[in-house]
Short mmCIF file of C-alpha atoms and ligand atoms in Angstrom, two decimals:
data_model
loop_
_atom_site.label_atom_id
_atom_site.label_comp_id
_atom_site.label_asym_id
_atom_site.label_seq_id
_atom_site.Cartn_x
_atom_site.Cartn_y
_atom_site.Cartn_z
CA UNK A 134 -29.28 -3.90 -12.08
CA UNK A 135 -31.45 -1.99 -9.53
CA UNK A 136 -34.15 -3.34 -7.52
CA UNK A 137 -36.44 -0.46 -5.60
CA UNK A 138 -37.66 -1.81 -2.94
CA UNK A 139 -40.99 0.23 -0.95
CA UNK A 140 -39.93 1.69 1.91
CA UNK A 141 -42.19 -0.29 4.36
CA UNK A 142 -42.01 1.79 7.93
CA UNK A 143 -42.31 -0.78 10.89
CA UNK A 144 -42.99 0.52 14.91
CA UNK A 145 -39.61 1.40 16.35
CA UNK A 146 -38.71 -1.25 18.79
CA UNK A 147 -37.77 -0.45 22.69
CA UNK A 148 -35.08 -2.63 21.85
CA UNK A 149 -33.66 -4.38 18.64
CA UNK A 150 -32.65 -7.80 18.71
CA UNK A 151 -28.84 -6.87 17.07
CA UNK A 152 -28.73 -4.73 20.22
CA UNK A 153 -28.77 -7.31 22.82
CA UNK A 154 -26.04 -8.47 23.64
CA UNK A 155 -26.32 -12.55 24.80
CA UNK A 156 -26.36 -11.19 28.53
CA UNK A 157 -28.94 -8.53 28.35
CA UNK A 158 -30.99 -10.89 25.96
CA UNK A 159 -30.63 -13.56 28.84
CA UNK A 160 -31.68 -10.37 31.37
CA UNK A 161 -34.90 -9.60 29.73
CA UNK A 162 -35.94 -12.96 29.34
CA UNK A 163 -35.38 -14.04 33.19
CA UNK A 164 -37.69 -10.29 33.82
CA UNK A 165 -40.43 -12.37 31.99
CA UNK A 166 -39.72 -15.41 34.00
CA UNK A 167 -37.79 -17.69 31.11
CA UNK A 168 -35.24 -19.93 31.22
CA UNK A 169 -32.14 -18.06 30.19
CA UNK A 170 -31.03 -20.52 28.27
CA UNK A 171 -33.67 -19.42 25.33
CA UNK A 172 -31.16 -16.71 25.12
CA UNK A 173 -29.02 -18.72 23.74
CA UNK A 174 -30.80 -20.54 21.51
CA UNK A 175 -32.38 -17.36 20.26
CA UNK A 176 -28.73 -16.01 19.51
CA UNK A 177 -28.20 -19.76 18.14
CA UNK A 178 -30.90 -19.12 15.50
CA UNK A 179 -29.99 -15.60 14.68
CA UNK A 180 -26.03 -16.21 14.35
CA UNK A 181 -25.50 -19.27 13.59
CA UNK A 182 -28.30 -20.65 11.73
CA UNK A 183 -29.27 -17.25 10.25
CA UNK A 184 -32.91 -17.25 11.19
CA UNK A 185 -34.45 -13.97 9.63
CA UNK A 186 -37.95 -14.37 11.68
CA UNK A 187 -38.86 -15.45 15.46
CA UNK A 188 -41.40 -18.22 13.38
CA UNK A 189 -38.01 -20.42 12.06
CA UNK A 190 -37.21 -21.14 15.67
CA UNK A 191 -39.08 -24.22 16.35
CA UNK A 192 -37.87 -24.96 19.46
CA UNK A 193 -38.51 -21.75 21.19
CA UNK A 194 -42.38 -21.50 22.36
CA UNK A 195 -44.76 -19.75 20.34
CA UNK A 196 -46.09 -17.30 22.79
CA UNK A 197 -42.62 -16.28 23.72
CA UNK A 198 -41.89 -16.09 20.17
CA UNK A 199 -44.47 -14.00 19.72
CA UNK A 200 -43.20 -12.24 22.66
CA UNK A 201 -39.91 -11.40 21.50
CA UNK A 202 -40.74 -10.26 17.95
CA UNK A 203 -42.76 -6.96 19.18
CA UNK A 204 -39.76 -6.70 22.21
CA UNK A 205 -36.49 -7.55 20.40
CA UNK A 206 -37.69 -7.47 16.85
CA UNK A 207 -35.13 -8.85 14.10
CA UNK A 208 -33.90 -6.64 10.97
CA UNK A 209 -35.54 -3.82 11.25
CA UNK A 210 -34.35 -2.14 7.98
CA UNK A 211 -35.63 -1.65 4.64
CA UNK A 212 -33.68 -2.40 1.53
CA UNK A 213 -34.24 0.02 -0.60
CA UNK A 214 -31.82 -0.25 -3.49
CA UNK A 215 -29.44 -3.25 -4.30
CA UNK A 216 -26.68 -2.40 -6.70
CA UNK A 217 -24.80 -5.43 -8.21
CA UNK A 218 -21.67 -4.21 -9.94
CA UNK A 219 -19.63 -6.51 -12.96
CA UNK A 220 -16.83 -6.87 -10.74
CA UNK A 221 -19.29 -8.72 -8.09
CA UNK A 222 -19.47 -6.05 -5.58
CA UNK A 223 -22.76 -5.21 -4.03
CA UNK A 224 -24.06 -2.67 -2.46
CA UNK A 225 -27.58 -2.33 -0.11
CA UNK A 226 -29.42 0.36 0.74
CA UNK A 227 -31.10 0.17 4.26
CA UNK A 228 -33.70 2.89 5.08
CA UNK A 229 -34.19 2.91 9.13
CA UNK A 230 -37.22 2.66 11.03
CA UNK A 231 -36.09 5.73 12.90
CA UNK A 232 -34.76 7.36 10.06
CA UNK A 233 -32.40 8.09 7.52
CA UNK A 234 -30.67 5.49 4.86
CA UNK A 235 -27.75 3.48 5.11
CA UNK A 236 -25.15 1.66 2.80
CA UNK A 237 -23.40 -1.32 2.98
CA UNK A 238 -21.35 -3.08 0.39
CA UNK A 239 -20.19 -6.82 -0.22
CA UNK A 240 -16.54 -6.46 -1.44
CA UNK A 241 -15.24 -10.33 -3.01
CA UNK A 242 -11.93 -11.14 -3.49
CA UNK A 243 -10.41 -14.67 -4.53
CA UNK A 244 -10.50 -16.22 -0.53
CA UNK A 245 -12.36 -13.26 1.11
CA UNK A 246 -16.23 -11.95 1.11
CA UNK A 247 -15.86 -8.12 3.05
CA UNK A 248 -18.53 -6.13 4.61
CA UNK A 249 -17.85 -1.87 4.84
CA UNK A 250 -20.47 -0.96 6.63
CA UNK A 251 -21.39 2.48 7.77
CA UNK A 252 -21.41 4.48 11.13
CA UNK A 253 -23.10 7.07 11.00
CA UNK A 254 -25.69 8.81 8.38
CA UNK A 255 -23.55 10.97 7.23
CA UNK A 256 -20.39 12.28 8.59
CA UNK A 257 -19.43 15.64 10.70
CA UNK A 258 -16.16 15.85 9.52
CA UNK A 259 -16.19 16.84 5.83
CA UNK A 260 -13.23 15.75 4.19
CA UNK A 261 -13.42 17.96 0.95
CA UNK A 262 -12.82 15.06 -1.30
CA UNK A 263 -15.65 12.51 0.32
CA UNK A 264 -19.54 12.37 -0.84
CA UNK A 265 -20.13 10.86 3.00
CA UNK A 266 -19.58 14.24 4.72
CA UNK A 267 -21.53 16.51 1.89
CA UNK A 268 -24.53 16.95 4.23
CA UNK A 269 -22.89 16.83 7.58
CA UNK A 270 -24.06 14.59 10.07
CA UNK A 271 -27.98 13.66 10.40
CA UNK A 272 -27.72 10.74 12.88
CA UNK A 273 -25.44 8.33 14.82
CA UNK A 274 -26.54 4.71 13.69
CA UNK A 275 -27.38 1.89 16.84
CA UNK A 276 -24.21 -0.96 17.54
CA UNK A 277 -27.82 -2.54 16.16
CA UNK A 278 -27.97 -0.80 13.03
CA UNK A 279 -24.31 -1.59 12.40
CA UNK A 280 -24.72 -5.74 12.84
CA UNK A 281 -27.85 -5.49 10.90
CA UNK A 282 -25.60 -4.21 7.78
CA UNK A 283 -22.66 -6.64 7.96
CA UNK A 284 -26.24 -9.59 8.77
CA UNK A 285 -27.57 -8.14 5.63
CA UNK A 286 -24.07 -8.48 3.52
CA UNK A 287 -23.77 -12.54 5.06
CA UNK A 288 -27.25 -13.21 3.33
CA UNK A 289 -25.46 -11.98 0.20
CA UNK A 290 -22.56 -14.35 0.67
CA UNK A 291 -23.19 -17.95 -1.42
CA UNK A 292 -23.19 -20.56 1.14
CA UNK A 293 -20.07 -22.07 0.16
CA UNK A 294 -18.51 -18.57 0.62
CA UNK A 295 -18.21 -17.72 4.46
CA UNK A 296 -18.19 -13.77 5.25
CA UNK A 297 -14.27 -13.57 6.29
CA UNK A 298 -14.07 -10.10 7.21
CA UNK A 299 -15.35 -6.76 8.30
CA UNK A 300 -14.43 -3.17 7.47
CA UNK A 301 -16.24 -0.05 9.32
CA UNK A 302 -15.36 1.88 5.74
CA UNK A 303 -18.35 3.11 4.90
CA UNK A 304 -20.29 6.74 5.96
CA UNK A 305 -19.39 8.11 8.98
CA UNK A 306 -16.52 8.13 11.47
CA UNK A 307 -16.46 4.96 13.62
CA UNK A 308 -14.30 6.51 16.31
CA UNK A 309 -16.64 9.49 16.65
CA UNK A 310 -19.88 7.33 17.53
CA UNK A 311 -17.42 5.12 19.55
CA UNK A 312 -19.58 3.08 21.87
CA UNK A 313 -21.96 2.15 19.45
CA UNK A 314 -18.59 0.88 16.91
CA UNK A 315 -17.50 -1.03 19.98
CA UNK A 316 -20.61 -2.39 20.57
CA UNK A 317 -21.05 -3.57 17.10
CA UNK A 318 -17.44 -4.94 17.18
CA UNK A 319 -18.22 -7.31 20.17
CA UNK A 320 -21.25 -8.76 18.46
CA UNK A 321 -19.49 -9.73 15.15
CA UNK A 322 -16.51 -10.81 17.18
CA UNK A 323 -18.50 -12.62 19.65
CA UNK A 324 -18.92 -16.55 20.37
CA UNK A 325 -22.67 -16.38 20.66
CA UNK A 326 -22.40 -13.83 17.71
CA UNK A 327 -21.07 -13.55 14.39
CA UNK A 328 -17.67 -15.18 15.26
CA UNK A 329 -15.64 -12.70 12.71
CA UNK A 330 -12.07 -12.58 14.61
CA UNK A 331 -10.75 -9.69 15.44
CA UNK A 332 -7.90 -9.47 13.16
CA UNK A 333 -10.55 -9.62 10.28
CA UNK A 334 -12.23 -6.48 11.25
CA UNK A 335 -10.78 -3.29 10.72
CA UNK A 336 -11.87 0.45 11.83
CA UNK A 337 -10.55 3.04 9.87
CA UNK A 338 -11.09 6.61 11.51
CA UNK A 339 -9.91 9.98 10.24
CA UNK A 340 -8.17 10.04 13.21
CA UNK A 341 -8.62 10.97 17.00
CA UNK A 342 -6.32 10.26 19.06
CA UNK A 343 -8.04 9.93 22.14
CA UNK A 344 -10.37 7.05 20.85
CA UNK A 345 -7.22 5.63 19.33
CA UNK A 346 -6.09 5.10 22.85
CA UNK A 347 -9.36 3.92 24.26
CA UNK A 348 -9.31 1.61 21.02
CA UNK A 349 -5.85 0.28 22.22
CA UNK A 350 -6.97 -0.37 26.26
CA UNK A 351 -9.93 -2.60 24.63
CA UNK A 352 -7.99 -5.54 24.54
CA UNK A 353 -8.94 -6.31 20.96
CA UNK A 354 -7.07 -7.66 18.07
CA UNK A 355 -8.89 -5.28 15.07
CA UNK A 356 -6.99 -3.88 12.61
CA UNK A 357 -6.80 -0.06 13.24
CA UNK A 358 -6.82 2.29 9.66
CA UNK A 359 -5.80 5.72 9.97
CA UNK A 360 -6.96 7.94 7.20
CA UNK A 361 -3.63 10.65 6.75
CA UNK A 362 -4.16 11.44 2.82
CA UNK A 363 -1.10 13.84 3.47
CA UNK A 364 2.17 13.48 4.87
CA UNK A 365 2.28 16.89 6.24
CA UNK A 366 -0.04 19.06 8.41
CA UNK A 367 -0.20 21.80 6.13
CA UNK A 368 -2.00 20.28 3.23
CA UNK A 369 -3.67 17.54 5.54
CA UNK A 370 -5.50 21.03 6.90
CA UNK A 371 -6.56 21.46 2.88
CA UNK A 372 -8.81 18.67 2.46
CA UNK A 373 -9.85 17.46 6.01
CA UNK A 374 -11.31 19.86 8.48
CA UNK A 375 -10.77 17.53 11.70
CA UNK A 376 -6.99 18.01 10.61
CA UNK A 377 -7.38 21.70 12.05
CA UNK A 378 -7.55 20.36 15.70
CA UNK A 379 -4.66 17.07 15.91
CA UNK A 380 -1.31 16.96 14.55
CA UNK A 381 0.55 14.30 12.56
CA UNK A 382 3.01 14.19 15.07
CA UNK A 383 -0.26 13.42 17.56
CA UNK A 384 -1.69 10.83 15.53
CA UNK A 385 1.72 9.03 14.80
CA UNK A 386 1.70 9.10 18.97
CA UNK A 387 -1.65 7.85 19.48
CA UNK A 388 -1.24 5.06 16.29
CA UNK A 389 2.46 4.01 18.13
CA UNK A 390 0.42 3.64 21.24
CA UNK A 391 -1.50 1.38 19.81
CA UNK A 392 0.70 -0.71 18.30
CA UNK A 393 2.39 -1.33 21.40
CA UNK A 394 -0.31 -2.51 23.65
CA UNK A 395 -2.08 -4.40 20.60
CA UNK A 396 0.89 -5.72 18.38
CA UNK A 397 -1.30 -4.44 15.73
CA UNK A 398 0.41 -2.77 12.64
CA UNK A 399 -1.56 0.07 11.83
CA UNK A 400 -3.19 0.28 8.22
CA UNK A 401 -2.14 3.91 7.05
CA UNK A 402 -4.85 5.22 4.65
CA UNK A 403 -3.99 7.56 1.51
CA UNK A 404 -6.29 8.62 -1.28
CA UNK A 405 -4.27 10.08 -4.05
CA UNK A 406 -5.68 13.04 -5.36
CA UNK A 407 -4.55 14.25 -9.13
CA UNK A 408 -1.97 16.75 -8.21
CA UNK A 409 -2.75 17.67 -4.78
CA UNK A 410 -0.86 14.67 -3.03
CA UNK A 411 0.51 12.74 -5.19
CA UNK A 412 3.91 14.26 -6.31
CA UNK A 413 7.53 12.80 -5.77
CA UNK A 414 7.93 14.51 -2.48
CA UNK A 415 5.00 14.03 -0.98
CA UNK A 416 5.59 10.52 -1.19
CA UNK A 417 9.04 11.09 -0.09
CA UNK A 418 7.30 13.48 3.22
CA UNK A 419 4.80 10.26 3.78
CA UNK A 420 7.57 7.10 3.68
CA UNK A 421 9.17 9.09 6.61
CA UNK A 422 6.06 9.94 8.45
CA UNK A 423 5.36 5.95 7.94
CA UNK A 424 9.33 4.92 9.46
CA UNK A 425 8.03 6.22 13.04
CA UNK A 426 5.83 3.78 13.43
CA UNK A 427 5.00 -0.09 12.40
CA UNK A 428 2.41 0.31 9.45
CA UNK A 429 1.63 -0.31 6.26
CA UNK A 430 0.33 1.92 3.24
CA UNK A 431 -3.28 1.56 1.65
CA UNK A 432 -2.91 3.98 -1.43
CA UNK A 433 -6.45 4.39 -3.07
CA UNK A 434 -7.31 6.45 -6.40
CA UNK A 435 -9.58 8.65 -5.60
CA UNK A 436 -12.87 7.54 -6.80
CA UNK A 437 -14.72 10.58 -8.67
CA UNK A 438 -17.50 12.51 -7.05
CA UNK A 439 -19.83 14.24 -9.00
CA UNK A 440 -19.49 17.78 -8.19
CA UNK A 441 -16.13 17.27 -6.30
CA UNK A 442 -13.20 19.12 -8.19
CA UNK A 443 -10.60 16.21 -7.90
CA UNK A 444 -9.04 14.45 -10.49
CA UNK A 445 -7.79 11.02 -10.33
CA UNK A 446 -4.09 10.82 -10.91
CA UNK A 447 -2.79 9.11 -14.07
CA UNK A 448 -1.51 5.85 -13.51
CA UNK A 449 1.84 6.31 -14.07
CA UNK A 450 2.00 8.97 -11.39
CA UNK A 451 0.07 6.26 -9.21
CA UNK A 452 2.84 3.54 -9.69
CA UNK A 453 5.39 6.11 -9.50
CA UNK A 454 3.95 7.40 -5.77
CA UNK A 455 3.86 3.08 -5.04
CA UNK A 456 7.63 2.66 -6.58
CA UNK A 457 9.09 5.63 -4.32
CA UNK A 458 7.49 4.37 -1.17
CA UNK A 459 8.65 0.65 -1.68
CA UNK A 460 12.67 2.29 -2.87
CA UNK A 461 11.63 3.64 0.79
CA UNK A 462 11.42 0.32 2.44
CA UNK A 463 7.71 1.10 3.15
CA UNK A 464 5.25 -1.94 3.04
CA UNK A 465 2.79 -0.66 0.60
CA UNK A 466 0.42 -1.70 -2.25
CA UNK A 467 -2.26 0.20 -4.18
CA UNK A 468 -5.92 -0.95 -3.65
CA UNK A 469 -8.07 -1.37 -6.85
CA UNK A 470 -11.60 0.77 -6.81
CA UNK A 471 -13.74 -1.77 -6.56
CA UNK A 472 -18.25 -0.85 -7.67
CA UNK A 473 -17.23 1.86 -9.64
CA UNK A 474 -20.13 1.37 -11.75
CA UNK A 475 -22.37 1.32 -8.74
CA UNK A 476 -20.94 4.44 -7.00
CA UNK A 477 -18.79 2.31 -4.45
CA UNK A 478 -17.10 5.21 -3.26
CA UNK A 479 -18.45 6.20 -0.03
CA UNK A 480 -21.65 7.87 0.23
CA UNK A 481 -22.51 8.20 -2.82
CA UNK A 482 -25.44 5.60 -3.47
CA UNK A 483 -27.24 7.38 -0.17
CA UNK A 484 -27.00 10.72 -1.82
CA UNK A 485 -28.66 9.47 -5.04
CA UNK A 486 -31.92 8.79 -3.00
CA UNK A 487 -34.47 11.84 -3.22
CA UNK A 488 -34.15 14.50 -0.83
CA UNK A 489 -37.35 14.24 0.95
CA UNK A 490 -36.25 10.43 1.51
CA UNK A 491 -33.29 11.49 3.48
CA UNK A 492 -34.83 14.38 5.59
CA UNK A 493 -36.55 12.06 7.57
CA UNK A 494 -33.50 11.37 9.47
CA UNK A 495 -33.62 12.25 13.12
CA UNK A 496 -31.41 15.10 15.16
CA UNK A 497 -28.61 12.78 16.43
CA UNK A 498 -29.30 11.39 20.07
CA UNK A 499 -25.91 10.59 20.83
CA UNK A 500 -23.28 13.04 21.74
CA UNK A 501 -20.69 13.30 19.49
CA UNK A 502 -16.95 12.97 20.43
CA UNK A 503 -14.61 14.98 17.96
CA UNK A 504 -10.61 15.33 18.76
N1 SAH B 896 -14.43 8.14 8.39
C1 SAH B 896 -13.53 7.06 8.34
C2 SAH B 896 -14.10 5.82 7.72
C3 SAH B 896 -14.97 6.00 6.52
S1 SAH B 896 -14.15 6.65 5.10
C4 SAH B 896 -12.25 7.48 7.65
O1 SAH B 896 -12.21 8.54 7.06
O2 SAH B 896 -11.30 6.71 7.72
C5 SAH B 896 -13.28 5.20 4.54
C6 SAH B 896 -12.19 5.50 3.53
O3 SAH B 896 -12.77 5.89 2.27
C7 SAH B 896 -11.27 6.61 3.96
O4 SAH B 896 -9.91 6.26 3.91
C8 SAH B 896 -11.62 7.68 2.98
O5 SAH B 896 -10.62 8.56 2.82
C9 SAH B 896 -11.97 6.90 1.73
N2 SAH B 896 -12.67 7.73 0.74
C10 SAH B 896 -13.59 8.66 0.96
N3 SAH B 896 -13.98 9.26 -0.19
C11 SAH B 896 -13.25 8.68 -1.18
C12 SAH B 896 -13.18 8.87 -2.58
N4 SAH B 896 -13.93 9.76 -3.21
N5 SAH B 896 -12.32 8.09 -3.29
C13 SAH B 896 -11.56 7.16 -2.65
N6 SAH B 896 -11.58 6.95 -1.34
C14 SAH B 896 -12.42 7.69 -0.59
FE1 SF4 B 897 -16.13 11.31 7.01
FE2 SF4 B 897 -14.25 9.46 6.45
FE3 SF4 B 897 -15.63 10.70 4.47
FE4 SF4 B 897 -13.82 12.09 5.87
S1 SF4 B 897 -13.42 10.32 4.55
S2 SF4 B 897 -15.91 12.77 5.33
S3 SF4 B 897 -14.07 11.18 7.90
S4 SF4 B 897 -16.47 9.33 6.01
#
């Protein structure tokens, strides 16, 4: 079922509540004279008690409620569309007060409730198999704009059912809007925040190995994905652009790098695409690609695109590609598509929104970092 919601525009903020961070909330309040310890209480409400309005906090003055709401104003986006699918996955469609849309998706399992939340509207790297990157990028999203999503995913969540974990899986690449991705991280990881641990949120990048590094020196327990969809440089050049510009052999570096100053296995990433990477020897190619480093293997079937000439494989050829791996000694399973009946696969609810919708989004104001 789809709700449309109207796309209400509110007055962009100087500063957006899921942007402070408890410091710089406790900063701006002791400019206006306040005890700083209304910063906490405010973060109290907001994280813990899941206030969605200054009004709900009854012990926080009026006037500096009122205050606060036109400073550090809280959820700021729009839903425009919310998607349940059969398989209880839903998916939210935030439209921005600056501009451009955003989704986000509630993933259940048996014991888990997931957010994949997006990074960016849109992507600039244009992996030829993706509905994210179609359009290029329009606009780096806030560390804001990123809490707001997985906020807007924990309302979703019955009570009884605590939001366990957090993947940045949606549109864009995390690792190329970096600071905002960290930003976001420390909020959902945070004390005064979300308190998601680490090891429960995971950023999967397309990989730079740079920001792999940086990632590494954060002294952070997430769960690092690297996208490689093909064992070998050659036809990893085929169907992701970014692939022109780093090596395997880099990223294997930069992903060993990481697991030795994190202990983190690294989550290797690979969608199989009918009969472009999913025969006996690629699978062979990728087990020893995998052996260089401590990982594990997501395989995904692709998830169709309309318009995008890939074909899932069968599933034979599926199990076959999971068989060889494992007869490989590689730790491996193969991830069900979950909201295919609400277009779970990335990007593709955004794109269904009109044109003239979309091209409100802003010229990015970040710089973007690419390998
Ligand atoms: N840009 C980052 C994160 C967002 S994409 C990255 O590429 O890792 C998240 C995952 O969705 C990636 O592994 C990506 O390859 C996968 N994906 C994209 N399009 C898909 C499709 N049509 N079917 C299945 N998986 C897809
Ligand atoms: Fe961007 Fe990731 Fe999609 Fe590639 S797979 S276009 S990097 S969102």
């Amino acid at each position: 079922m789809i709700e449309v919601h109207p796309d209400r525009r509110v007055p962009v903020a100087a500063k957006a509540l899921f942007d402070h961070t408890l410091d710089s909330l406790g900063s701006l309040l002791a400019d206006w004279n306040e005890p700083t310890y209304r910063a906490r209480q405010v973060m109290e409400w907001v994280y813990r008690h899941g206030a969605e309005a200054y009004t709900d906090m009854t012990n926080v003055p009026r006037r500096l409620r009122e205050k606060l709401s036109v400073a550090a104003p809280i959820f700021e986006g729009q839903i425009l569309r919310k998607s349940d699918s059969d398989d209880g996955t839903v998916k939210l469609l935030l439209g921005w007060a600056d501009g451009g849309n955003s989704e986000c998706v509630m993933i259940p399992d048996e014991e888990r409730r997931t957010a994949c939340v997006s990074t960016q509207v849109g992507c600039p790297v244009g992996c030829s198999f993706c509905a994210s990157g179609l359009d290029g990028l329009q606009r780096q999203l806030s560390a804001g704009q990123m809490v707001e999503q997985v906020m807007r995913i924990r309302r979703l969540c019955e009570p009884e059912d605590r939001l366990s974990n957090v993947v940045f899986m949606g549109t864009g690449e995390p690792l190329a809007n970096y600071d905002a991705t960290l930003a976001a991280v420390r909020t959902i990881n945070a004390p005064w925040g979300m308190q998601i641990g680490a090891r429960k949120i995971t950023i999967s990048t397309v990989g730079l190995p740079a920001q792999m590094r940086k990632l590494a020196d954060e002294q952070l327990q997430v769960t690092l994905a690297l996208s490689l969809h093909a064992p070998n440089d050659e036809l990893r050049r085929q169907i992701i652009p970014w692939a022109s510009r780093v090596t395997i052999e880099e990223l294997v570096e930069a992903a060993r790098y990481y697991f030795d100053r994190t202990g983190r296995e690294i989550t290797i990433e690979y969608v199989l695409l009918g009969d472009v990477n999913d025969r006996p020897q690629h699978a062979e190619e990728l087990a020893a690609v995998c052996h260089r480093m401590r990982s594990n293997v997501n395989l995904i079937v692709y998830n169709p695109v309309p318009g995008l000439d890939f074909q899932r494989p069968a599933p034979r050829v599926a199990e076959r590609f999971l068989d060889s791996l494992r007869a490989h000694g590689v730790n491996t399973h193969l991830r069900r598509s979950r909201g295919l009946d609400v277009d779970a696969a990335c990007g593709q609810l955004r794109r269904q929104v009109p044109q003239v919708q979309r091209a409100r989004t802003a010229v990015a104001t970040k710089p973007m970092t690419s390998p």
